[in-house]
Tab-separated table of N, CA and C in Angstrom:
chain	number	residue	atom	x	y	z
A	21	MET	N	7.441	171.041	19.494
A	21	MET	CA	8.372	170.434	18.279
A	21	MET	C	9.647	171.175	18.592
A	22	ASN	N	10.616	170.132	18.382
A	22	ASN	CA	12.273	170.576	19.194
A	22	ASN	C	12.688	171.965	17.580
A	23	THR	N	13.669	172.387	18.606
A	23	THR	CA	14.552	173.438	17.445
A	23	THR	C	14.386	172.457	15.472
A	24	LYS	N	15.424	171.530	16.097
A	24	LYS	CA	16.060	171.175	14.511
A	24	LYS	C	14.630	170.471	13.859
A	25	LYS	N	13.268	170.219	14.118
A	25	LYS	CA	11.982	170.279	13.440
A	25	LYS	C	11.805	170.635	12.809
A	26	ALA	N	11.794	171.990	13.651
A	26	ALA	CA	11.096	173.181	13.155
A	26	ALA	C	11.877	174.196	12.021
A	27	LEU	N	13.203	173.985	12.323
A	27	LEU	CA	14.002	174.160	11.229
A	27	LEU	C	14.084	173.843	10.099
A	28	ASP	N	13.832	172.454	9.697
A	28	ASP	CA	14.109	171.602	9.257
A	28	ASP	C	12.521	171.537	8.002
A	29	PHE	N	11.572	172.068	8.788
A	29	PHE	CA	10.230	172.598	8.490
A	29	PHE	C	10.629	173.871	7.558
A	30	ALA	N	11.097	174.861	8.494
A	30	ALA	CA	10.880	175.811	7.897
A	30	ALA	C	12.212	176.177	6.583
A	31	LEU	N	12.990	174.993	6.368
A	31	LEU	CA	13.522	174.831	5.155
A	31	LEU	C	13.221	174.028	4.537
A	32	ASN	N	12.077	173.358	4.750
A	32	ASN	CA	11.493	172.480	3.444
A	32	ASN	C	11.094	173.279	2.787
A	33	ARG	N	10.206	174.302	3.632
A	33	ARG	CA	8.935	175.100	2.987
A	33	ARG	C	9.467	176.231	1.773
A	34	LEU	N	10.165	176.825	2.958
A	34	LEU	CA	11.316	177.625	1.557
A	34	LEU	C	12.341	176.735	0.405
A	35	ASP	N	12.274	175.729	0.324
A	35	ASP	CA	12.663	174.882	-0.976
A	35	ASP	C	11.127	174.604	-1.813
A	36	ALA	N	10.346	174.910	-1.403
A	36	ALA	CA	8.836	174.460	-1.839
A	36	ALA	C	8.498	175.373	-2.769
A	37	VAL	N	8.920	176.953	-1.715
A	37	VAL	CA	8.194	177.997	-2.058
A	37	VAL	C	9.727	178.680	-3.785
A	38	GLY	N	11.046	178.210	-3.454
A	38	GLY	CA	12.112	178.267	-4.393
A	38	GLY	C	11.605	177.293	-5.892
A	39	TYR	N	11.427	176.418	-5.686
A	39	TYR	CA	11.102	175.949	-7.050
A	39	TYR	C	9.865	175.483	-7.174
A	40	GLN	N	8.708	176.357	-6.660
A	40	GLN	CA	6.966	177.341	-6.890
A	40	GLN	C	7.254	177.921	-8.444
A	41	LEU	N	8.297	179.151	-7.559
A	41	LEU	CA	9.336	180.369	-8.108
A	41	LEU	C	9.733	179.625	-9.625
A	42	ASP	N	11.100	178.566	-9.714
A	42	ASP	CA	11.388	178.923	-10.102
A	42	ASP	C	10.984	177.833	-11.629
A	43	ARG	N	9.314	177.351	-11.178
A	43	ARG	CA	8.588	176.433	-12.340
A	43	ARG	C	7.800	177.604	-13.364
A	44	TYR	N	8.202	178.459	-12.814
A	44	TYR	CA	6.844	180.111	-13.146
A	44	TYR	C	8.315	180.826	-13.876
A	45	GLY	N	9.181	180.268	-13.689
A	45	GLY	CA	9.991	181.320	-13.910
A	45	GLY	C	10.175	182.261	-13.800
A	46	ILE	N	10.427	183.332	-12.128
A	46	ILE	CA	10.365	184.139	-11.734
A	46	ILE	C	11.620	184.691	-10.995
A	47	THR	N	12.193	182.694	-10.890
A	47	THR	CA	13.689	183.282	-10.080
A	47	THR	C	14.178	181.793	-9.684
A	48	SER	N	15.710	182.249	-9.455
A	48	SER	CA	15.971	179.836	-8.970
A	48	SER	C	16.852	180.442	-8.036
A	49	LYS	N	16.802	182.013	-7.446
A	49	LYS	CA	17.533	181.806	-6.495
A	49	LYS	C	16.507	181.977	-4.752
A	50	VAL	N	15.359	181.660	-4.732
A	50	VAL	CA	15.613	181.089	-3.629
A	50	VAL	C	15.384	179.447	-3.319
A	51	ASN	N	16.598	179.331	-2.132
A	51	ASN	CA	16.970	178.137	-1.350
A	51	ASN	C	17.142	178.497	-0.632
A	52	ARG	N	17.805	177.129	0.237
A	52	ARG	CA	18.247	177.571	1.322
A	52	ARG	C	19.602	177.888	1.867
A	53	HIS	N	20.339	177.602	0.542
A	53	HIS	CA	21.758	177.975	1.016
A	53	HIS	C	21.914	179.353	0.395
A	54	THR	N	20.533	179.963	-0.713
A	54	THR	CA	21.453	181.526	-0.559
A	54	THR	C	20.970	182.290	1.040
A	55	LEU	N	19.112	181.097	1.209
A	55	LEU	CA	18.997	181.907	2.668
A	55	LEU	C	20.647	181.567	3.150
A	56	ILE	N	21.212	181.435	3.662
A	56	ILE	CA	22.267	180.689	3.951
A	56	ILE	C	23.168	181.534	4.428
A	57	ALA	N	23.807	181.887	2.803
A	57	ALA	CA	24.675	182.806	2.239
A	57	ALA	C	24.257	184.281	3.394
A	58	LEU	N	23.550	184.738	2.950
A	58	LEU	CA	22.779	185.638	3.188
A	58	LEU	C	23.378	186.215	4.782
A	59	ALA	N	22.360	185.165	5.522
A	59	ALA	CA	22.512	185.414	7.054
A	59	ALA	C	23.625	185.257	7.351
A	60	MET	N	24.982	184.204	6.661
A	60	MET	CA	26.067	184.713	7.412
A	60	MET	C	27.056	186.174	6.875
A	61	ALA	N	26.300	186.331	4.909
A	61	ALA	CA	27.139	187.472	4.942
A	61	ALA	C	26.616	188.940	6.006
A	62	GLU	N	25.272	188.869	7.080
A	62	GLU	CA	24.692	189.904	7.824
A	62	GLU	C	25.392	189.869	9.160
A	63	GLN	N	25.972	188.291	8.831
A	63	GLN	CA	27.014	187.990	10.603
A	63	GLN	C	27.854	188.299	10.228
A	64	LYS	N	28.422	188.218	9.377
A	64	LYS	CA	29.832	189.154	9.356
A	64	LYS	C	29.954	190.855	8.982
A	65	HIS	N	28.671	191.385	8.233
A	65	HIS	CA	28.130	192.953	8.541
A	65	HIS	C	28.383	193.270	9.771
A	66	LEU	N	27.478	192.675	10.651
A	66	LEU	CA	27.420	193.383	12.044
A	66	LEU	C	28.148	192.936	13.047
A	67	GLU	N	29.271	191.623	12.733
A	67	GLU	CA	30.365	191.660	14.297
A	67	GLU	C	30.976	192.880	13.609
A	68	GLY	N	31.649	193.414	12.084
A	68	GLY	CA	32.367	194.047	12.009
A	68	GLY	C	31.889	195.763	12.292
A	69	GLU	N	30.771	195.703	12.115
A	69	GLU	CA	30.016	197.054	12.449
A	69	GLU	C	30.271	197.002	14.318
A	70	TRP	N	29.605	195.970	14.573
A	70	TRP	CA	30.663	195.916	16.105
A	70	TRP	C	31.249	196.265	16.862
A	71	ASP	N	32.348	195.648	15.926
A	71	ASP	CA	34.179	195.751	16.106
A	71	ASP	C	34.272	197.867	15.764
A	72	SER	N	33.984	197.726	14.915
A	72	SER	CA	33.526	198.855	15.288
A	72	SER	C	33.621	200.272	16.060
A	73	LEU	N	32.037	200.084	16.619
A	73	LEU	CA	31.747	201.145	17.209
A	73	LEU	C	32.421	200.729	18.951
A	74	GLN	N	32.450	199.555	19.170
A	74	GLN	CA	33.602	199.068	20.336
A	74	GLN	C	35.159	199.893	20.006
A	75	THR	N	35.486	199.957	19.078
A	75	THR	CA	36.817	200.766	18.480
A	75	THR	C	36.541	202.705	19.098
A	76	ARG	N	35.194	202.377	18.604
A	76	ARG	CA	35.303	204.565	18.431
A	76	ARG	C	35.438	204.940	19.877
A	77	TYR	N	34.693	203.709	20.476
A	77	TYR	CA	34.097	204.370	21.548
A	77	TYR	C	34.908	203.787	22.715
A	78	GLY	N	35.321	202.927	21.808
A	78	GLY	CA	36.424	202.284	23.533
A	78	GLY	C	37.409	203.280	23.551
A	79	SER	N	38.028	203.606	22.608
A	79	SER	CA	39.523	204.757	22.277
A	79	SER	C	38.608	206.177	23.831
A	80	GLN	N	37.842	206.886	22.883
A	80	GLN	CA	37.302	207.584	23.677
A	80	GLN	C	37.055	207.481	25.283
A	81	ILE	N	36.133	206.114	25.644
A	81	ILE	CA	36.468	205.798	26.981
A	81	ILE	C	37.593	205.888	27.714
A	82	ARG	N	37.972	205.238	27.575
A	82	ARG	CA	40.085	204.941	27.586
A	82	ARG	C	40.601	207.063	27.626
A	83	PHE	N	40.305	207.089	27.123
A	83	PHE	CA	40.167	209.003	26.646
A	83	PHE	C	39.683	209.124	28.384
A	84	VAL	N	39.066	209.877	28.018
A	84	VAL	CA	38.164	210.225	29.289
A	84	VAL	C	38.171	209.341	30.856
A	85	GLU	N	38.721	207.827	31.105
A	85	GLU	CA	38.856	207.341	32.182
A	85	GLU	C	40.271	208.639	32.642
A	86	GLY	N	41.265	208.126	31.496
A	86	GLY	CA	42.961	209.092	32.195
A	86	GLY	C	42.607	210.342	32.327
A	87	VAL	N	41.657	211.233	31.479
A	87	VAL	CA	41.423	212.968	32.231
A	87	VAL	C	41.555	212.431	34.149
A	88	VAL	N	40.214	212.129	33.891
A	88	VAL	CA	39.093	211.810	35.622
A	88	VAL	C	40.219	211.482	35.697
A	89	GLY	N	40.834	210.462	35.894
A	89	GLY	CA	42.282	210.245	36.294
A	89	GLY	C	43.295	210.611	36.573
A	90	ARG	N	43.960	212.014	35.960
A	90	ARG	CA	44.384	213.310	36.301
A	90	ARG	C	44.162	214.241	36.796
A	91	VAL	N	42.497	214.088	36.899
A	91	VAL	CA	42.470	215.465	37.625
A	91	VAL	C	41.989	214.797	39.149
A	92	ARG	N	41.641	213.427	39.562
A	92	ARG	CA	41.858	212.854	40.712
A	92	ARG	C	42.444	212.946	41.293
A	93	GLY	N	44.014	213.117	40.701
A	93	GLY	CA	45.728	212.811	40.941
A	93	GLY	C	46.148	215.195	41.302
A	94	LEU	N	45.336	215.462	40.542
A	94	LEU	CA	45.635	216.724	41.092
A	94	LEU	C	44.546	217.713	41.909
A	95	VAL	N	43.350	216.633	41.862
A	95	VAL	CA	42.529	217.155	43.226
A	95	VAL	C	43.203	216.736	44.608
A	96	ARG	N	44.020	215.726	44.568
A	96	ARG	CA	44.257	215.610	45.448
A	96	ARG	C	45.965	216.168	46.371
A	97	ILE	N	46.389	216.866	45.803
A	97	ILE	CA	47.421	217.256	46.071
A	97	ILE	C	47.331	218.815	47.216
């Protein structure tokens, strides 16, 4: 089974679950659109966290590399 068929099957099952829940009056918020929106929001959240980590630790790594470079310059004298 290829990926597209598996994804289509999963989304159809998700829609069926959402329909059954809606039919019983439990919720109407379970469907492929809300799932995709949630996944996209989480993706953007994780991208932001990754950028934050890169910024925080990238600047510290550059600082340490600068100190190491200065120490190496002093040792060569």
